[in-house]
mmCIF file of C-alpha atoms in Angstrom:
data_model
loop_
_atom_site.group_PDB
_atom_site.id
_atom_site.type_symbol
_atom_site.label_atom_id
_atom_site.label_comp_id
_atom_site.label_asym_id
_atom_site.label_seq_id
_atom_site.Cartn_x
_atom_site.Cartn_y
_atom_site.Cartn_z
ATOM 1 C CA MET D 1 -40.767 55.603 147.726
ATOM 2 C CA LYS D 2 -37.199 56.735 147.075
ATOM 3 C CA ARG D 3 -36.390 56.315 150.768
ATOM 4 C CA THR D 4 -37.795 52.768 150.701
ATOM 5 C CA ILE D 5 -35.695 51.841 147.671
ATOM 6 C CA SER D 6 -32.622 53.370 149.287
ATOM 7 C CA LEU D 7 -33.212 51.361 152.465
ATOM 8 C CA ILE D 8 -33.574 48.137 150.476
ATOM 9 C CA ILE D 9 -30.322 48.816 148.637
ATOM 10 C CA THR D 10 -28.536 49.582 151.909
ATOM 11 C CA LEU D 11 -29.792 46.391 153.569
ATOM 12 C CA PHE D 12 -28.787 44.368 150.523
ATOM 13 C CA ALA D 13 -25.300 45.873 150.587
ATOM 14 C CA LEU D 14 -24.968 45.089 154.310
ATOM 15 C CA SER D 15 -26.060 41.493 153.659
ATOM 16 C CA ILE D 16 -23.434 41.067 150.932
ATOM 17 C CA SER D 17 -20.765 42.554 153.218
ATOM 18 C CA ALA D 18 -21.688 40.125 156.017
ATOM 19 C CA GLN D 19 -21.328 37.218 153.608
ATOM 20 C CA GLN D 20 -17.833 38.377 152.669
ATOM 21 C CA ASN D 21 -16.583 38.943 156.231
ATOM 22 C CA LEU D 22 -15.081 36.006 158.095
ATOM 23 C CA TYR D 23 -13.875 35.483 161.665
ATOM 24 C CA ILE D 24 -11.283 32.713 161.639
ATOM 25 C CA GLY D 25 -8.692 31.422 164.059
ATOM 26 C CA SER D 26 -6.346 28.767 165.360
ATOM 27 C CA TYR D 27 -6.057 27.174 168.791
ATOM 28 C CA TYR D 28 -3.493 24.755 170.215
ATOM 29 C CA VAL D 29 -5.642 22.996 172.816
ATOM 30 C CA THR D 30 -2.938 20.910 174.611
ATOM 31 C CA THR D 31 -3.505 17.175 175.023
ATOM 32 C CA THR D 32 -4.236 15.563 178.367
ATOM 33 C CA GLU D 33 -0.762 14.002 178.299
ATOM 34 C CA GLU D 34 1.009 17.225 177.401
ATOM 35 C CA GLU D 35 -0.710 19.169 180.171
ATOM 36 C CA LYS D 36 1.140 17.004 182.711
ATOM 37 C CA LEU D 37 4.484 18.295 181.411
ATOM 38 C CA TYR D 38 3.713 21.953 182.107
ATOM 39 C CA GLY D 39 0.833 22.243 184.514
ATOM 40 C CA ASP D 40 -0.203 21.132 187.967
ATOM 41 C CA GLY D 41 -3.478 19.588 189.093
ATOM 42 C CA GLY D 42 -5.374 22.803 188.506
ATOM 43 C CA ASP D 43 -4.524 22.796 184.805
ATOM 44 C CA LYS D 44 -6.290 19.486 184.175
ATOM 45 C CA TRP D 45 -8.598 19.049 181.201
ATOM 46 C CA THR D 46 -11.805 18.907 183.253
ATOM 47 C CA ASN D 47 -11.073 22.458 184.450
ATOM 48 C CA ARG D 48 -9.985 23.740 181.060
ATOM 49 C CA LEU D 49 -12.792 22.281 178.947
ATOM 50 C CA PRO D 50 -15.682 24.527 180.061
ATOM 51 C CA VAL D 51 -13.500 27.635 179.847
ATOM 52 C CA ILE D 52 -12.422 26.810 176.289
ATOM 53 C CA CYS D 53 -15.984 26.136 175.200
ATOM 54 C CA ASP D 54 -17.406 29.224 176.919
ATOM 55 C CA MET D 55 -14.718 31.298 175.210
ATOM 56 C CA PHE D 56 -15.646 30.165 171.723
ATOM 57 C CA ASN D 57 -19.391 30.072 172.367
ATOM 58 C CA PHE D 58 -18.970 33.775 173.117
ATOM 59 C CA GLU D 59 -16.524 34.593 170.316
ATOM 60 C CA GLN D 60 -18.570 32.652 167.710
ATOM 61 C CA PRO D 61 -15.841 32.237 165.063
ATOM 62 C CA ASP D 62 -16.891 31.185 161.574
ATOM 63 C CA VAL D 63 -13.967 28.756 161.384
ATOM 64 C CA LEU D 64 -11.551 27.521 164.046
ATOM 65 C CA GLY D 65 -8.655 25.127 163.493
ATOM 66 C CA LEU D 66 -7.713 23.044 166.539
ATOM 67 C CA GLN D 67 -4.365 21.370 167.164
ATOM 68 C CA SER D 68 -2.814 19.099 169.815
ATOM 69 C CA LEU D 69 -5.929 17.411 171.178
ATOM 70 C CA THR D 70 -7.164 13.855 171.412
ATOM 71 C CA GLU D 71 -10.311 12.440 169.830
ATOM 72 C CA ALA D 72 -11.875 12.351 173.287
ATOM 73 C CA GLN D 73 -11.119 16.037 173.821
ATOM 74 C CA LEU D 74 -12.511 16.930 170.400
ATOM 75 C CA SER D 75 -15.716 15.007 171.144
ATOM 76 C CA LYS D 76 -16.213 16.937 174.383
ATOM 77 C CA ILE D 77 -15.631 20.276 172.652
ATOM 78 C CA LYS D 78 -18.103 19.434 169.874
ATOM 79 C CA LEU D 79 -20.790 18.611 172.439
ATOM 80 C CA ARG D 80 -20.412 21.971 174.167
ATOM 81 C CA LEU D 81 -19.985 24.214 171.099
ATOM 82 C CA THR D 82 -23.649 24.169 170.137
ATOM 83 C CA ALA D 83 -23.336 26.430 167.071
ATOM 84 C CA HIS D 84 -20.473 24.498 165.505
ATOM 85 C CA ASN D 85 -19.923 21.313 163.549
ATOM 86 C CA ALA D 86 -16.540 19.724 162.852
ATOM 87 C CA ALA D 87 -14.677 18.628 159.735
ATOM 88 C CA ALA D 88 -12.013 16.540 161.501
ATOM 89 C CA ASP D 89 -10.251 19.109 163.749
ATOM 90 C CA ILE D 90 -11.630 22.137 161.903
ATOM 91 C CA LEU D 91 -14.703 23.615 163.580
ATOM 92 C CA TYR D 92 -17.147 25.666 161.530
ATOM 93 C CA ASN D 93 -20.208 27.661 162.499
ATOM 94 C CA LYS D 94 -23.187 25.798 161.055
ATOM 95 C CA ASN D 95 -25.256 29.009 161.112
ATOM 96 C CA THR D 96 -22.887 30.898 158.809
ATOM 97 C CA ILE D 97 -20.795 28.296 156.949
ATOM 98 C CA GLN D 98 -21.590 25.314 154.732
ATOM 99 C CA LEU D 99 -19.137 22.423 154.388
ATOM 100 C CA ASP D 100 -18.434 21.286 150.812
ATOM 101 C CA THR D 101 -15.768 18.604 151.291
ATOM 102 C CA CYS D 102 -12.872 17.781 153.606
ATOM 103 C CA GLY D 103 -9.943 15.436 154.065
ATOM 104 C CA THR D 104 -6.412 14.909 155.339
ATOM 105 C CA LEU D 105 -3.155 15.464 153.469
ATOM 106 C CA GLU D 106 -1.064 12.327 153.103
ATOM 107 C CA GLY D 107 2.699 12.034 152.760
ATOM 108 C CA LEU D 108 3.766 14.506 155.439
ATOM 109 C CA PRO D 109 6.788 13.692 157.635
ATOM 110 C CA GLU D 110 6.026 11.514 160.632
ATOM 111 C CA GLY D 111 4.272 13.412 163.393
ATOM 112 C CA SER D 112 3.239 16.411 161.281
ATOM 113 C CA THR D 113 -0.407 16.641 160.210
ATOM 114 C CA CYS D 114 -2.678 18.718 157.993
ATOM 115 C CA SER D 115 -6.441 18.475 157.721
ATOM 116 C CA TRP D 116 -8.329 20.511 155.145
ATOM 117 C CA ALA D 117 -11.847 21.555 154.223
ATOM 118 C CA LYS D 118 -13.594 23.506 151.501
ATOM 119 C CA PHE D 119 -16.345 25.785 152.788
ATOM 120 C CA THR D 120 -18.949 28.192 151.447
ATOM 121 C CA LYS D 121 -20.129 31.384 153.097
ATOM 122 C CA GLY D 122 -22.931 33.059 151.190
ATOM 123 C CA GLU D 123 -21.784 32.563 147.624
ATOM 124 C CA LYS D 124 -18.083 32.600 148.504
ATOM 125 C CA ASP D 125 -16.050 29.376 148.399
ATOM 126 C CA PHE D 126 -12.764 29.073 150.280
ATOM 127 C CA TYR D 127 -10.282 26.493 151.552
ATOM 128 C CA VAL D 128 -8.912 25.995 155.061
ATOM 129 C CA PHE D 129 -5.770 23.955 155.812
ATOM 130 C CA ASN D 130 -5.145 23.227 159.489
ATOM 131 C CA VAL D 131 -1.562 22.219 160.303
ATOM 132 C CA CYS D 132 0.287 20.887 163.332
ATOM 133 C CA PHE D 133 3.993 20.322 162.697
ATOM 134 C CA GLN D 134 6.752 18.691 164.716
ATOM 135 C CA THR D 135 9.236 20.861 166.616
ATOM 136 C CA ASP D 136 12.119 19.420 164.604
ATOM 137 C CA LEU D 137 13.151 22.089 162.079
ATOM 138 C CA THR D 138 13.845 19.667 159.215
ATOM 139 C CA ASN D 139 10.538 17.882 159.734
ATOM 140 C CA ALA D 140 8.593 21.133 159.924
ATOM 141 C CA THR D 141 10.314 22.559 156.831
ATOM 142 C CA THR D 142 9.518 19.463 154.785
ATOM 143 C CA ALA D 143 5.915 19.554 156.018
ATOM 144 C CA ALA D 144 5.489 23.253 155.154
ATOM 145 C CA THR D 145 6.813 22.671 151.647
ATOM 146 C CA ALA D 146 4.521 19.669 151.158
ATOM 147 C CA VAL D 147 1.455 21.597 152.333
ATOM 148 C CA ARG D 148 2.178 24.518 150.037
ATOM 149 C CA THR D 149 2.634 22.155 147.061
ATOM 150 C CA ALA D 150 -0.568 20.274 147.870
ATOM 151 C CA ILE D 151 -2.598 23.482 148.073
ATOM 152 C CA ALA D 152 -1.387 24.576 144.640
ATOM 153 C CA GLU D 153 -2.424 21.215 143.192
ATOM 154 C CA MET D 154 -5.825 21.142 144.902
ATOM 155 C CA ASN D 155 -6.713 24.762 144.215
ATOM 156 C CA PRO D 156 -5.786 25.603 140.594
ATOM 157 C CA GLY D 157 -8.589 28.170 140.488
ATOM 158 C CA ASN D 158 -6.924 30.218 143.229
ATOM 159 C CA LEU D 159 -9.923 30.233 145.574
ATOM 160 C CA PRO D 160 -9.339 32.164 148.812
ATOM 161 C CA THR D 161 -7.260 29.960 151.102
ATOM 162 C CA PHE D 162 -6.251 29.948 154.756
ATOM 163 C CA VAL D 163 -3.419 28.056 156.418
ATOM 164 C CA LEU D 164 -3.967 27.826 160.175
ATOM 165 C CA GLY D 165 -2.088 26.252 162.987
ATOM 166 C CA TYR D 166 1.079 25.412 164.826
ATOM 167 C CA LEU D 167 4.288 25.390 162.756
ATOM 168 C CA GLY D 168 6.409 23.653 165.405
ATOM 169 C CA VAL D 169 8.938 26.504 165.225
ATOM 170 C CA SER D 170 8.684 30.257 165.559
ATOM 171 C CA ASP D 171 8.296 32.948 162.934
ATOM 172 C CA GLY D 172 11.572 33.723 161.249
ATOM 173 C CA LYS D 173 12.410 30.050 160.768
ATOM 174 C CA THR D 174 12.313 28.276 157.384
ATOM 175 C CA PRO D 175 8.809 26.722 157.684
ATOM 176 C CA TYR D 176 7.370 30.193 158.246
ATOM 177 C CA SER D 177 9.304 31.550 155.253
ATOM 178 C CA ARG D 178 7.953 28.747 153.063
ATOM 179 C CA ILE D 179 4.374 29.669 153.928
ATOM 180 C CA ILE D 180 4.664 33.460 153.631
ATOM 181 C CA ALA D 181 6.233 33.077 150.195
ATOM 182 C CA LYS D 182 2.649 32.464 149.014
ATOM 183 C CA TYR D 183 0.421 33.639 151.872
ATOM 184 C CA ASN D 184 0.068 36.685 154.081
ATOM 185 C CA ASP D 185 0.613 36.444 157.818
ATOM 186 C CA CYS D 186 -2.527 38.103 159.212
ATOM 187 C CA TYR D 187 -0.541 39.377 162.201
ATOM 188 C CA THR D 188 1.778 41.435 160.006
ATOM 189 C CA LYS D 189 -0.888 42.571 157.529
ATOM 190 C CA ALA D 190 -3.721 43.596 159.846
ATOM 191 C CA PRO D 191 -4.218 47.352 160.374
ATOM 192 C CA VAL D 192 -5.582 46.562 163.850
ATOM 193 C CA VAL D 193 -3.596 44.179 166.077
ATOM 194 C CA SER D 194 -4.179 43.110 169.691
ATOM 195 C CA ALA D 195 -1.353 40.739 170.630
ATOM 196 C CA GLU D 196 0.970 41.698 173.466
ATOM 197 C CA TYR D 197 2.933 38.437 173.757
ATOM 198 C CA GLY D 198 4.179 35.504 171.788
ATOM 199 C CA THR D 199 1.704 32.684 171.335
ATOM 200 C CA VAL D 200 3.110 30.177 173.885
ATOM 201 C CA ASN D 201 2.505 30.526 177.636
ATOM 202 C CA ASN D 202 3.039 26.985 179.073
ATOM 203 C CA PHE D 203 0.269 27.621 181.657
ATOM 204 C CA ASP D 204 2.537 30.211 183.272
ATOM 205 C CA LEU D 205 1.019 33.651 183.871
ATOM 206 C CA ALA D 206 4.145 34.967 185.577
ATOM 207 C CA ALA D 207 6.598 33.945 182.856
ATOM 208 C CA ASN D 208 8.625 36.493 180.934
ATOM 209 C CA HIS D 209 6.737 35.700 177.753
ATOM 210 C CA SER D 210 8.817 36.029 174.612
ATOM 211 C CA SER D 211 7.550 37.649 171.440
ATOM 212 C CA ASP D 212 8.050 34.447 169.426
ATOM 213 C CA ARG D 213 4.970 33.277 167.542
ATOM 214 C CA TYR D 214 4.394 29.590 166.880
ATOM 215 C CA ASP D 215 0.672 29.754 166.017
ATOM 216 C CA PHE D 216 -0.608 31.466 162.898
ATOM 217 C CA VAL D 217 -3.439 32.498 160.637
ATOM 218 C CA PHE D 218 -2.166 32.833 157.069
ATOM 219 C CA ALA D 219 -4.383 34.061 154.222
ATOM 220 C CA SER D 220 -3.942 34.028 150.459
ATOM 221 C CA ARG D 221 -3.115 37.346 148.806
ATOM 222 C CA ASN D 222 -6.680 37.816 147.496
ATOM 223 C CA ILE D 223 -8.074 38.063 151.052
ATOM 224 C CA SER D 224 -8.268 41.430 152.849
ATOM 225 C CA VAL D 225 -7.077 41.288 156.465
ATOM 226 C CA LEU D 226 -9.097 43.609 158.720
ATOM 227 C CA ALA D 227 -7.890 42.804 162.245
ATOM 228 C CA TYR D 228 -5.860 40.296 164.246
ATOM 229 C CA GLY D 229 -6.087 39.384 167.903
ATOM 230 C CA GLN D 230 -4.707 37.019 170.517
ATOM 231 C CA LEU D 231 -7.362 35.955 173.035
ATOM 232 C CA GLN D 232 -6.360 36.254 176.699
ATOM 233 C CA TYR D 233 -9.144 34.406 178.524
ATOM 234 C CA SER D 234 -8.374 32.925 181.945
ATOM 235 C CA TYR D 235 -10.103 31.291 184.922
ATOM 236 C CA PHE D 236 -9.595 30.728 188.652
ATOM 237 C CA THR D 237 -9.282 27.586 190.767
ATOM 238 C CA GLN D 238 -9.523 27.394 194.521
ATOM 239 C CA GLU D 239 -6.295 26.050 196.013
ATOM 240 C CA SER D 240 -5.831 23.816 199.075
ATOM 241 C CA ASP D 241 -4.794 26.815 201.161
ATOM 242 C CA GLY D 242 -8.060 28.588 200.377
ATOM 243 C CA THR D 243 -6.604 31.073 197.894
ATOM 244 C CA ASN D 244 -7.711 31.468 194.292
ATOM 245 C CA LYS D 245 -5.218 30.973 191.483
ATOM 246 C CA ARG D 246 -5.640 32.480 188.052
ATOM 247 C CA ARG D 247 -4.991 30.018 185.220
ATOM 248 C CA LEU D 248 -4.873 29.801 181.443
ATOM 249 C CA PRO D 249 -6.957 27.268 179.456
ATOM 250 C CA SER D 250 -4.057 26.053 177.295
ATOM 251 C CA THR D 251 -0.287 26.234 176.929
ATOM 252 C CA HIS D 252 -0.880 28.448 173.863
ATOM 253 C CA PHE D 253 -3.066 31.493 173.253
ATOM 254 C CA PRO D 254 -5.753 31.382 170.542
ATOM 255 C CA VAL D 255 -4.934 33.571 167.539
ATOM 256 C CA MET D 256 -7.809 35.059 165.562
ATOM 257 C CA ALA D 257 -8.277 37.164 162.422
ATOM 258 C CA LYS D 258 -11.135 39.159 160.954
ATOM 259 C CA VAL D 259 -10.930 39.147 157.180
ATOM 260 C CA LYS D 260 -12.915 39.920 154.059
ATOM 261 C CA LEU D 261 -13.250 37.417 151.243
ATOM 262 C CA PRO D 262 -12.813 38.788 147.696
#
């Protein structure tokens, strides 16, 4: 009888732990227009789409913020990611996460965007803000400040909060400083990190990739960061000369974090 009670307690504890753990990430998809600036015919969306969807069907994130994609691209991704629903450009696993409410922040500088959603996992509520800023430093700085102010106004109860996405500029610049003044960068806080390069690749496997990071997963101070990783999935296309060329599914790498909600 004691062993049975012990087993029940252990299973209950494991269930609670699963409800607190979250796998969350950010991915700059690259629009069909932007791909023409960096890639060749083999980097076209019809080649990239199945690879992107297979990647996340395997990874099964709880939440994934997407940036730099068209409505048509988002529709195609939603059709293929069978376990996920979407709150604007924020995907969430319908088997593990419940959507409470969602929206878009107004008043950001032209070209910078931020969608948001409030989710529940188990009995834990949390916010996600998914940003995509312009590459202009002044624009991105103003946008980062506006997002931080909006979060404080929307979340007076200090629920766990994530800021995901593309800041337009690299870490070390002012927009990054504005965010980390209130939130942890999961890359710098994780005890386990798998990220050999910066987050931008421009479809170029042979490039001398810098260490600059433009894509981020930030978490409020009340969230425990367990691990951080940069996904390195690739695929091959057959070229006109009969050779196979290895390719990347976007101009940016996905960045992912495993965390524990308080």
